[in-house]
mmCIF file of C-alpha atoms and ligand atoms in Angstrom:
data_model
loop_
_atom_site.group_PDB
_atom_site.id
_atom_site.type_symbol
_atom_site.label_atom_id
_atom_site.label_comp_id
_atom_site.label_asym_id
_atom_site.label_seq_id
_atom_site.Cartn_x
_atom_site.Cartn_y
_atom_site.Cartn_z
ATOM 1 C CA MET A 1 -0.231 -22.586 -3.787
ATOM 2 C CA THR A 2 -3.958 -22.659 -2.299
ATOM 3 C CA GLU A 3 -6.158 -19.451 -1.826
ATOM 4 C CA GLN A 4 -6.186 -20.797 1.752
ATOM 5 C CA MET A 5 -2.703 -21.137 2.262
ATOM 6 C CA ILE A 6 -2.336 -17.372 1.210
ATOM 7 C CA ARG A 7 -5.074 -16.225 3.164
ATOM 8 C CA SER A 8 -3.296 -17.829 6.227
ATOM 9 C CA GLU A 9 0.252 -15.969 5.860
ATOM 10 C CA LEU A 10 0.652 -13.103 8.462
ATOM 11 C CA SER A 11 1.304 -11.004 5.469
ATOM 12 C CA ALA A 12 -2.522 -11.418 4.490
ATOM 13 C CA SER A 13 -3.661 -9.535 7.288
ATOM 14 C CA THR A 14 -2.021 -6.232 6.178
ATOM 15 C CA GLY A 15 -3.712 -3.670 3.950
ATOM 16 C CA PHE A 16 -2.959 -3.778 0.269
ATOM 17 C CA SER A 17 -2.038 -7.493 0.503
ATOM 18 C CA ASP A 18 -5.169 -8.851 -1.038
ATOM 19 C CA ASN A 19 -4.667 -8.734 -4.584
ATOM 20 C CA ARG A 20 -5.966 -11.624 -6.370
ATOM 21 C CA LEU A 21 -5.137 -10.714 -9.973
ATOM 22 C CA ASN A 22 -3.482 -13.182 -12.259
ATOM 23 C CA ARG A 23 -0.727 -10.877 -13.649
ATOM 24 C CA ARG A 24 -0.670 -12.635 -16.824
ATOM 25 C CA ALA A 25 2.654 -11.055 -17.777
ATOM 26 C CA ASP A 26 3.003 -13.627 -20.651
ATOM 27 C CA LEU A 27 0.665 -11.145 -22.559
ATOM 28 C CA ARG A 28 2.560 -7.613 -21.625
ATOM 29 C CA ASP A 29 4.937 -8.012 -24.706
ATOM 30 C CA ASN A 30 1.778 -8.696 -27.076
ATOM 31 C CA PRO A 31 0.002 -5.374 -27.646
ATOM 32 C CA GLN A 32 -2.411 -6.876 -30.176
ATOM 33 C CA ALA A 33 -3.479 -9.329 -27.442
ATOM 34 C CA VAL A 34 -3.825 -6.666 -24.631
ATOM 35 C CA ALA A 35 -5.492 -4.243 -27.008
ATOM 36 C CA ALA A 36 -8.164 -6.844 -27.767
ATOM 37 C CA LEU A 37 -8.689 -7.758 -24.180
ATOM 38 C CA ALA A 38 -9.140 -4.053 -23.632
ATOM 39 C CA LYS A 39 -12.315 -4.165 -26.197
ATOM 40 C CA ARG A 40 -14.014 -7.038 -24.212
ATOM 41 C CA PRO A 41 -17.209 -5.839 -22.581
ATOM 42 C CA ASP A 42 -15.986 -7.310 -19.288
ATOM 43 C CA ALA A 43 -12.699 -5.196 -19.277
ATOM 44 C CA LEU A 44 -12.587 -3.016 -16.313
ATOM 45 C CA THR A 45 -10.230 -0.425 -15.092
ATOM 46 C CA VAL A 46 -9.524 1.519 -11.689
ATOM 47 C CA LEU A 47 -9.221 5.201 -12.535
ATOM 48 C CA LEU A 48 -6.786 7.624 -10.827
ATOM 49 C CA ALA A 49 -6.595 11.361 -11.605
ATOM 50 C CA GLY A 50 -2.880 11.813 -10.799
ATOM 51 C CA ASP A 51 -2.426 9.627 -7.689
ATOM 52 C CA VAL A 52 -5.739 10.157 -6.749
ATOM 53 C CA PRO A 53 -8.432 7.574 -7.194
ATOM 54 C CA VAL A 54 -11.849 8.414 -8.462
ATOM 55 C CA LEU A 55 -14.293 6.060 -7.102
ATOM 56 C CA LEU A 56 -17.993 5.313 -8.720
ATOM 57 C CA ARG A 57 -21.252 6.142 -6.688
ATOM 58 C CA PRO A 58 -23.265 3.454 -8.557
ATOM 59 C CA GLY A 59 -26.327 5.035 -7.227
ATOM 60 C CA ALA A 60 -25.985 8.406 -8.190
ATOM 61 C CA ALA A 61 -26.538 8.272 -11.944
ATOM 62 C CA ASN A 62 -26.179 5.670 -14.902
ATOM 63 C CA ILE A 63 -22.867 6.594 -16.455
ATOM 64 C CA SER A 64 -23.635 4.325 -19.543
ATOM 65 C CA PRO A 65 -25.586 1.472 -20.164
ATOM 66 C CA GLY A 66 -24.638 -1.725 -18.353
ATOM 67 C CA THR A 67 -22.023 0.052 -16.249
ATOM 68 C CA ALA A 68 -24.407 0.803 -13.293
ATOM 69 C CA ALA A 69 -25.770 -2.986 -12.799
ATOM 70 C CA ARG A 70 -22.005 -4.378 -12.890
ATOM 71 C CA ASP A 71 -20.695 -1.803 -10.366
ATOM 72 C CA TRP A 72 -23.563 -2.465 -8.044
ATOM 73 C CA GLN A 73 -22.126 -5.945 -7.770
ATOM 74 C CA VAL A 74 -18.695 -4.993 -7.038
ATOM 75 C CA ALA A 75 -19.548 -1.899 -4.876
ATOM 76 C CA ARG A 76 -20.446 -2.356 -1.101
ATOM 77 C CA PRO A 77 -21.723 -0.070 1.767
ATOM 78 C CA THR A 78 -18.829 2.003 3.237
ATOM 79 C CA PRO A 79 -19.336 1.857 6.963
ATOM 80 C CA GLN A 80 -21.011 5.386 6.367
ATOM 81 C CA GLY A 81 -23.666 3.340 4.356
ATOM 82 C CA GLU A 82 -22.549 4.641 0.772
ATOM 83 C CA LEU A 83 -22.070 2.349 -1.807
ATOM 84 C CA LEU A 84 -18.575 3.052 -3.780
ATOM 85 C CA GLY A 85 -17.133 0.969 -6.761
ATOM 86 C CA ALA A 86 -13.554 0.884 -8.093
ATOM 87 C CA TRP A 87 -14.133 -0.608 -11.306
ATOM 88 C CA PHE A 88 -14.932 1.626 -14.648
ATOM 89 C CA ASP A 89 -15.533 -0.062 -18.097
ATOM 90 C CA LEU A 90 -13.050 1.205 -20.454
ATOM 91 C CA ALA A 91 -15.286 3.147 -22.487
ATOM 92 C CA THR A 92 -16.443 5.009 -19.336
ATOM 93 C CA ALA A 93 -13.280 5.863 -18.083
ATOM 94 C CA ALA A 94 -12.374 7.045 -21.850
ATOM 95 C CA ALA A 95 -15.508 9.342 -21.638
ATOM 96 C CA ILE A 96 -14.533 11.012 -18.605
ATOM 97 C CA ALA A 97 -10.951 12.279 -19.967
ATOM 98 C CA PRO A 98 -8.355 10.924 -22.179
ATOM 99 C CA ALA A 99 -6.085 8.437 -20.542
ATOM 100 C CA ARG A 100 -2.655 9.689 -19.509
ATOM 101 C CA ASP A 101 -1.392 6.397 -18.913
ATOM 102 C CA GLN A 102 -2.818 2.813 -19.110
ATOM 103 C CA ILE A 103 -1.300 0.051 -17.806
ATOM 104 C CA PHE A 104 -2.691 -3.865 -17.658
ATOM 105 C CA LEU A 105 -3.043 -5.389 -14.408
ATOM 106 C CA GLY A 106 -3.868 -8.617 -15.609
ATOM 107 C CA GLU A 107 -7.180 -11.013 -15.221
ATOM 108 C CA ASP A 108 -9.452 -11.446 -12.357
ATOM 109 C CA GLU A 109 -10.318 -14.477 -10.651
ATOM 110 C CA ALA A 110 -13.336 -15.013 -13.631
ATOM 111 C CA GLY A 111 -10.587 -14.267 -16.212
ATOM 112 C CA ALA A 112 -12.032 -10.639 -16.938
ATOM 113 C CA PRO A 113 -9.220 -8.124 -18.105
ATOM 114 C CA ARG A 114 -8.234 -5.523 -15.499
ATOM 115 C CA PHE A 115 -6.569 -2.249 -16.023
ATOM 116 C CA GLY A 116 -5.389 0.931 -14.352
ATOM 117 C CA THR A 117 -5.940 4.264 -16.132
ATOM 118 C CA ALA A 118 -4.575 7.795 -15.103
ATOM 119 C CA ILE A 119 -6.055 11.011 -16.087
ATOM 120 C CA ASP A 120 -4.813 14.514 -15.747
ATOM 121 C CA LYS A 121 -4.046 15.087 -12.025
ATOM 122 C CA MET A 122 -5.904 18.706 -12.618
ATOM 123 C CA LEU A 123 -9.291 16.570 -13.046
ATOM 124 C CA ALA A 124 -9.100 15.513 -9.482
ATOM 125 C CA GLU A 125 -10.646 19.040 -8.252
ATOM 126 C CA THR A 126 -13.166 19.255 -11.060
ATOM 127 C CA LEU A 127 -14.518 15.369 -10.687
ATOM 128 C CA LYS A 128 -14.813 16.336 -6.834
ATOM 129 C CA ASP A 129 -17.731 18.382 -7.784
ATOM 130 C CA ASP A 130 -19.623 15.695 -9.781
ATOM 131 C CA PRO A 131 -22.008 13.596 -8.000
ATOM 132 C CA ARG A 132 -21.232 10.633 -9.763
ATOM 133 C CA PHE A 133 -18.057 9.964 -8.147
ATOM 134 C CA GLN A 134 -16.190 10.185 -5.054
ATOM 135 C CA VAL A 135 -12.430 11.163 -5.568
ATOM 136 C CA ILE A 136 -10.680 10.517 -2.220
ATOM 137 C CA ASP A 137 -6.786 9.893 -1.855
ATOM 138 C CA LEU A 138 -6.086 6.053 -1.299
ATOM 139 C CA ARG A 139 -4.867 6.293 2.284
ATOM 140 C CA SER A 140 -8.473 7.535 3.333
ATOM 141 C CA ILE A 141 -10.150 4.750 1.253
ATOM 142 C CA ALA A 142 -8.011 2.132 3.180
ATOM 143 C CA PHE A 143 -8.362 3.605 6.587
ATOM 144 C CA GLN A 144 -12.111 4.599 6.451
ATOM 145 C CA LYS A 145 -12.528 1.117 4.688
ATOM 146 C CA LEU A 146 -14.294 2.507 1.582
ATOM 147 C CA LEU A 147 -13.558 -0.478 -0.446
ATOM 148 C CA PRO A 148 -13.500 -4.385 -0.135
ATOM 149 C CA THR A 149 -9.709 -5.443 0.726
ATOM 150 C CA SER A 150 -9.653 -7.594 -2.876
ATOM 151 C CA ASP A 151 -10.285 -4.386 -4.579
ATOM 152 C CA LEU A 152 -8.034 -2.103 -2.540
ATOM 153 C CA GLY A 153 -4.895 -4.437 -3.487
ATOM 154 C CA PRO A 154 -5.063 -3.883 -7.262
ATOM 155 C CA LEU A 155 -5.871 -0.283 -6.671
ATOM 156 C CA GLY A 156 -2.729 -0.004 -4.656
ATOM 157 C CA GLU A 157 -0.755 -1.697 -7.522
ATOM 158 C CA ALA A 158 -2.266 0.535 -9.990
ATOM 159 C CA LYS A 159 -1.558 3.635 -7.957
ATOM 160 C CA ALA A 160 2.305 2.711 -7.724
ATOM 161 C CA MET A 161 2.763 1.810 -11.289
ATOM 162 C CA LEU A 162 0.843 5.230 -12.705
ATOM 163 C CA ASP A 163 2.784 7.226 -10.081
ATOM 164 C CA TRP A 164 6.212 5.484 -11.411
ATOM 165 C CA HIS A 165 5.023 6.741 -14.914
ATOM 166 C CA SER A 166 4.319 10.080 -14.348
ATOM 167 C CA ARG A 167 7.605 10.647 -12.533
ATOM 168 C CA HIS A 168 9.457 8.877 -15.258
ATOM 169 C CA ARG A 169 8.955 10.679 -18.319
ATOM 170 C CA PHE A 170 12.529 11.221 -19.192
ATOM 171 C CA CYS A 171 15.614 8.854 -19.261
ATOM 172 C CA ALA A 172 18.049 8.922 -16.291
ATOM 173 C CA GLN A 173 20.654 7.888 -18.554
ATOM 174 C CA CYS A 174 20.479 10.510 -21.510
ATOM 175 C CA GLY A 175 17.602 12.842 -20.437
ATOM 176 C CA GLY A 176 15.677 11.779 -23.382
ATOM 177 C CA ALA A 177 11.917 11.383 -23.342
ATOM 178 C CA THR A 178 10.856 7.894 -22.816
ATOM 179 C CA ALA A 179 7.532 5.961 -23.793
ATOM 180 C CA ALA A 180 5.597 3.181 -22.149
ATOM 181 C CA GLY A 181 6.313 -0.183 -23.105
ATOM 182 C CA SER A 182 5.111 -3.862 -22.238
ATOM 183 C CA SER A 183 1.508 -2.810 -21.665
ATOM 184 C CA GLY A 184 3.045 -0.592 -19.042
ATOM 185 C CA TRP A 185 5.436 -2.561 -17.576
ATOM 186 C CA LYS A 186 8.247 -0.587 -18.548
ATOM 187 C CA ARG A 187 9.618 2.517 -19.884
ATOM 188 C CA GLU A 188 11.859 2.652 -23.152
ATOM 189 C CA CYS A 189 14.249 5.247 -24.517
ATOM 190 C CA PRO A 190 14.232 5.662 -28.087
ATOM 191 C CA SER A 191 17.634 7.713 -27.874
ATOM 192 C CA CYS A 192 19.858 5.411 -26.250
ATOM 193 C CA THR A 193 17.740 2.304 -26.043
ATOM 194 C CA ALA A 194 17.619 2.231 -22.234
ATOM 195 C CA GLN A 195 14.666 0.249 -20.651
ATOM 196 C CA HIS A 196 13.627 1.583 -17.092
ATOM 197 C CA PHE A 197 11.632 -0.831 -14.716
ATOM 198 C CA PRO A 198 9.237 0.344 -11.970
ATOM 199 C CA ARG A 199 10.695 0.366 -8.640
ATOM 200 C CA THR A 200 9.544 -1.062 -5.246
ATOM 201 C CA ASP A 201 11.503 0.642 -2.574
ATOM 202 C CA PRO A 202 12.400 -1.475 0.660
ATOM 203 C CA VAL A 203 11.459 -0.209 4.114
ATOM 204 C CA VAL A 204 11.946 -2.020 7.285
ATOM 205 C CA ILE A 205 9.785 -1.799 10.234
ATOM 206 C CA MET A 206 10.272 -3.570 13.433
ATOM 207 C CA LEU A 207 9.006 -4.431 16.685
ATOM 208 C CA VAL A 208 11.959 -4.005 19.162
ATOM 209 C CA VAL A 209 11.651 -6.051 22.041
ATOM 210 C CA ARG A 210 13.203 -6.626 25.212
ATOM 211 C CA GLY A 211 11.766 -9.455 27.612
ATOM 212 C CA ASP A 212 7.999 -8.570 28.037
ATOM 213 C CA LYS A 213 8.227 -4.843 26.907
ATOM 214 C CA CYS A 214 8.497 -3.504 23.411
ATOM 215 C CA LEU A 215 9.535 -0.228 21.915
ATOM 216 C CA LEU A 216 6.998 2.292 20.672
ATOM 217 C CA ALA A 217 7.813 5.573 19.184
ATOM 218 C CA ARG A 218 5.736 8.501 17.540
ATOM 219 C CA GLN A 219 6.571 11.225 14.913
ATOM 220 C CA ALA A 220 5.081 14.520 15.290
ATOM 221 C CA ARG A 221 2.857 14.211 12.267
ATOM 222 C CA PHE A 222 1.028 10.838 13.762
ATOM 223 C CA VAL A 223 -2.650 11.451 15.074
ATOM 224 C CA ALA A 224 -2.713 12.277 18.840
ATOM 225 C CA GLY A 225 -1.891 9.399 21.001
ATOM 226 C CA SER A 226 -0.654 7.308 18.418
ATOM 227 C CA TYR A 227 2.448 5.028 18.913
ATOM 228 C CA SER A 228 3.977 2.914 16.291
ATOM 229 C CA CYS A 229 7.022 0.536 15.448
ATOM 230 C CA ILE A 230 10.113 2.340 14.025
ATOM 231 C CA ALA A 231 10.780 2.153 10.541
ATOM 232 C CA GLY A 232 13.535 3.134 8.010
ATOM 233 C CA PHE A 233 14.500 2.761 4.015
ATOM 234 C CA VAL A 234 16.989 -0.211 3.624
ATOM 235 C CA GLU A 235 20.291 1.069 2.059
ATOM 236 C CA PRO A 236 22.450 -0.128 -0.624
ATOM 237 C CA GLY A 237 24.622 -3.025 0.361
ATOM 238 C CA GLU A 238 22.739 -3.656 3.376
ATOM 239 C CA THR A 239 20.360 -6.934 4.556
ATOM 240 C CA PHE A 240 17.116 -6.478 6.037
ATOM 241 C CA GLU A 241 18.359 -7.650 9.509
ATOM 242 C CA ASN A 242 21.408 -5.165 9.186
ATOM 243 C CA ALA A 243 18.988 -2.209 8.101
ATOM 244 C CA VAL A 244 16.753 -3.289 11.152
ATOM 245 C CA ARG A 245 20.025 -2.954 13.475
ATOM 246 C CA ARG A 246 21.493 0.108 12.168
ATOM 247 C CA GLU A 247 17.718 1.828 12.262
ATOM 248 C CA THR A 248 17.111 1.132 15.835
ATOM 249 C CA TRP A 249 20.676 2.307 16.691
ATOM 250 C CA GLU A 250 20.207 5.491 14.767
ATOM 251 C CA GLU A 251 16.628 6.320 16.239
ATOM 252 C CA ALA A 252 16.619 4.869 19.430
ATOM 253 C CA GLY A 253 20.277 4.213 20.581
ATOM 254 C CA LEU A 254 19.578 0.493 21.034
ATOM 255 C CA ARG A 255 21.761 -2.171 19.897
ATOM 256 C CA CYS A 256 20.071 -5.180 18.434
ATOM 257 C CA GLY A 257 21.008 -8.722 18.523
ATOM 258 C CA LYS A 258 18.713 -11.269 16.699
ATOM 259 C CA VAL A 259 16.403 -10.211 13.943
ATOM 260 C CA ARG A 260 13.537 -12.174 12.586
ATOM 261 C CA TYR A 261 11.148 -11.453 9.570
ATOM 262 C CA LEU A 262 7.499 -11.785 10.222
ATOM 263 C CA ALA A 263 5.367 -10.390 7.354
ATOM 264 C CA CYS A 264 5.575 -7.598 4.748
ATOM 265 C CA GLN A 265 3.020 -5.147 3.202
ATOM 266 C CA PRO A 266 2.898 -3.263 -0.058
ATOM 267 C CA TRP A 267 2.608 0.195 0.759
ATOM 268 C CA PRO A 268 1.933 2.391 -2.402
ATOM 269 C CA PHE A 269 3.131 5.576 -0.888
ATOM 270 C CA PRO A 270 4.444 5.938 -3.239
ATOM 271 C CA SER A 271 6.194 2.453 -3.872
ATOM 272 C CA SER A 272 7.405 0.931 -0.789
ATOM 273 C CA LEU A 273 7.417 -2.690 0.342
ATOM 274 C CA MET A 274 7.306 -2.742 4.327
ATOM 275 C CA ILE A 275 9.333 -5.431 5.865
ATOM 276 C CA GLY A 276 8.099 -6.285 9.034
ATOM 277 C CA CYS A 277 10.544 -7.628 11.759
ATOM 278 C CA ILE A 278 10.881 -8.389 15.249
ATOM 279 C CA ALA A 279 14.178 -7.309 16.653
ATOM 280 C CA GLU A 280 15.687 -8.112 20.348
ATOM 281 C CA SER A 281 17.355 -5.103 22.191
ATOM 282 C CA LEU A 282 20.581 -5.764 23.830
ATOM 283 C CA ASP A 283 20.130 -2.483 25.839
ATOM 284 C CA ASP A 284 17.524 -0.895 27.994
ATOM 285 C CA THR A 285 18.465 2.654 27.778
ATOM 286 C CA ILE A 286 16.807 4.337 25.102
ATOM 287 C CA THR A 287 18.393 7.543 23.482
ATOM 288 C CA LEU A 288 15.766 8.953 20.962
ATOM 289 C CA ASP A 289 16.542 10.810 17.736
ATOM 290 C CA LYS A 290 14.385 13.742 18.467
ATOM 291 C CA THR A 291 14.814 15.208 14.877
ATOM 292 C CA GLU A 292 12.781 11.864 13.690
ATOM 293 C CA LEU A 293 10.450 11.097 16.765
ATOM 294 C CA GLU A 294 8.744 13.048 19.150
ATOM 295 C CA ASP A 295 8.517 10.547 21.878
ATOM 296 C CA GLY A 296 9.221 6.763 22.396
ATOM 297 C CA ARG A 297 9.508 4.386 25.476
ATOM 298 C CA TRP A 298 9.273 0.874 26.324
ATOM 299 C CA PHE A 299 5.669 -0.525 26.527
ATOM 300 C CA SER A 300 4.726 -3.805 28.808
ATOM 301 C CA ARG A 301 2.686 -6.516 26.770
ATOM 302 C CA GLU A 302 -0.449 -5.387 28.793
ATOM 303 C CA GLU A 303 -0.308 -1.606 27.860
ATOM 304 C CA THR A 304 0.426 -2.809 24.067
ATOM 305 C CA VAL A 305 -2.722 -5.106 24.277
ATOM 306 C CA SER A 306 -4.702 -1.999 25.974
ATOM 307 C CA MET A 307 -4.018 0.152 23.016
ATOM 308 C CA ILE A 308 -4.563 -2.451 20.301
ATOM 309 C CA GLU A 309 -7.863 -3.089 22.019
ATOM 310 C CA ARG A 310 -8.456 0.805 22.302
ATOM 311 C CA ARG A 311 -9.039 0.563 26.108
ATOM 312 C CA HIS A 312 -5.709 2.572 27.326
ATOM 313 C CA GLU A 313 -6.398 4.562 30.379
ATOM 314 C CA GLY A 314 -4.321 7.448 29.016
ATOM 315 C CA GLN A 315 -5.866 6.923 25.518
ATOM 316 C CA LEU A 316 -3.083 5.673 23.791
ATOM 317 C CA VAL A 317 -3.700 3.918 20.545
ATOM 318 C CA THR A 318 -1.632 1.825 17.874
ATOM 319 C CA PRO A 319 -2.189 2.352 14.085
ATOM 320 C CA PRO A 320 -5.233 0.677 12.889
ATOM 321 C CA GLY A 321 -5.673 -2.776 11.635
ATOM 322 C CA LEU A 322 -4.593 -2.355 7.918
ATOM 323 C CA ALA A 323 -1.133 -1.207 9.013
ATOM 324 C CA ILE A 324 1.568 -3.866 9.403
ATOM 325 C CA ALA A 325 2.673 -2.270 12.692
ATOM 326 C CA ASN A 326 -0.286 -3.508 14.137
ATOM 327 C CA THR A 327 0.255 -6.890 12.478
ATOM 328 C CA LEU A 328 3.907 -6.925 14.003
ATOM 329 C CA MET A 329 2.323 -6.076 17.789
ATOM 330 C CA ARG A 330 -0.718 -8.382 17.484
ATOM 331 C CA ALA A 331 2.011 -11.026 16.687
ATOM 332 C CA TRP A 332 4.100 -10.348 19.675
ATOM 333 C CA ALA A 333 1.463 -9.481 22.180
ATOM 334 C CA TYR A 334 -1.254 -12.125 21.447
ATOM 335 C CA ASP A 335 0.962 -14.783 19.775
ATOM 336 C CA GLY A 336 3.975 -14.551 21.631
ATOM 337 C CA ALA A 337 6.486 -14.083 18.098
ATOM 338 C CA LEU A 338 10.020 -13.778 19.268
ATOM 339 C CA PRO A 339 13.079 -12.275 17.608
HETATM 340 ZN ZN1 ZN B 401 18.159 7.269 -22.985
#
């Protein structure tokens, strides 16, 4: 699989999908090897206070000798003109606060070791006042394009993993305290010997189409004027296709025929994988589930395009480019994708 082939996949256009780390799963059960990697001068880590990323302002101050120069290279100006970096050397991260959890993410394209480190979530408030750092939630980092996409993928991976550790301190089988193993890729229970592995929760998100129109809807919590695809968790015993048909029936009262997978997106809030599909509606009449959706209706192809291009007469908009809903709408509206 070449880099070019990966970049040409539809999934590659979604936020959090650009993850170029070589995960080196072969090293995870070799703690001596991973400890040696952590001591290398080129080892770097992302840092999260609880589940809130801590970014470095390389121009603000030299945190430790050698750090600032390297981070200038990985940081780039934000749309607001500020330079931010996601990667700390491990000594700097340890000097800020003791690690609550640390995971081995793998190696970057140059073979440099990469880690994810969580410190106490209470520190998010303290560090916000420190001019060396920008402490900001991952959703805002993504939507405001504060980091290169190639840093957003590993940061999302680290957030999902570290968040899982923070919420799985105790064994689901016997209630005993668990401990991290495999360089952060599992938790083990010394009381009953159960092993627990990080979860990924599948969510289907679908563009439901009928002829030259598509169903878009909004939840009350969406920003004003924003309409998106409908979505829902896959339940045990379901295929993705059946989950799409069930959710579309439950949320919009539409029966679906053909369903086709188009693209997916890691969505670390906290640990979902969005499975993007296009589905054929067999019905015209929408019956919205008003407990889930504030509004929803059919949109023509032209109207959808005007929303994507931010020139809709009524100021309606689609979600931004990093959201997979945007990818699905573009695939249908511009490229003629069909169920
Ligand atoms: Zn146990």
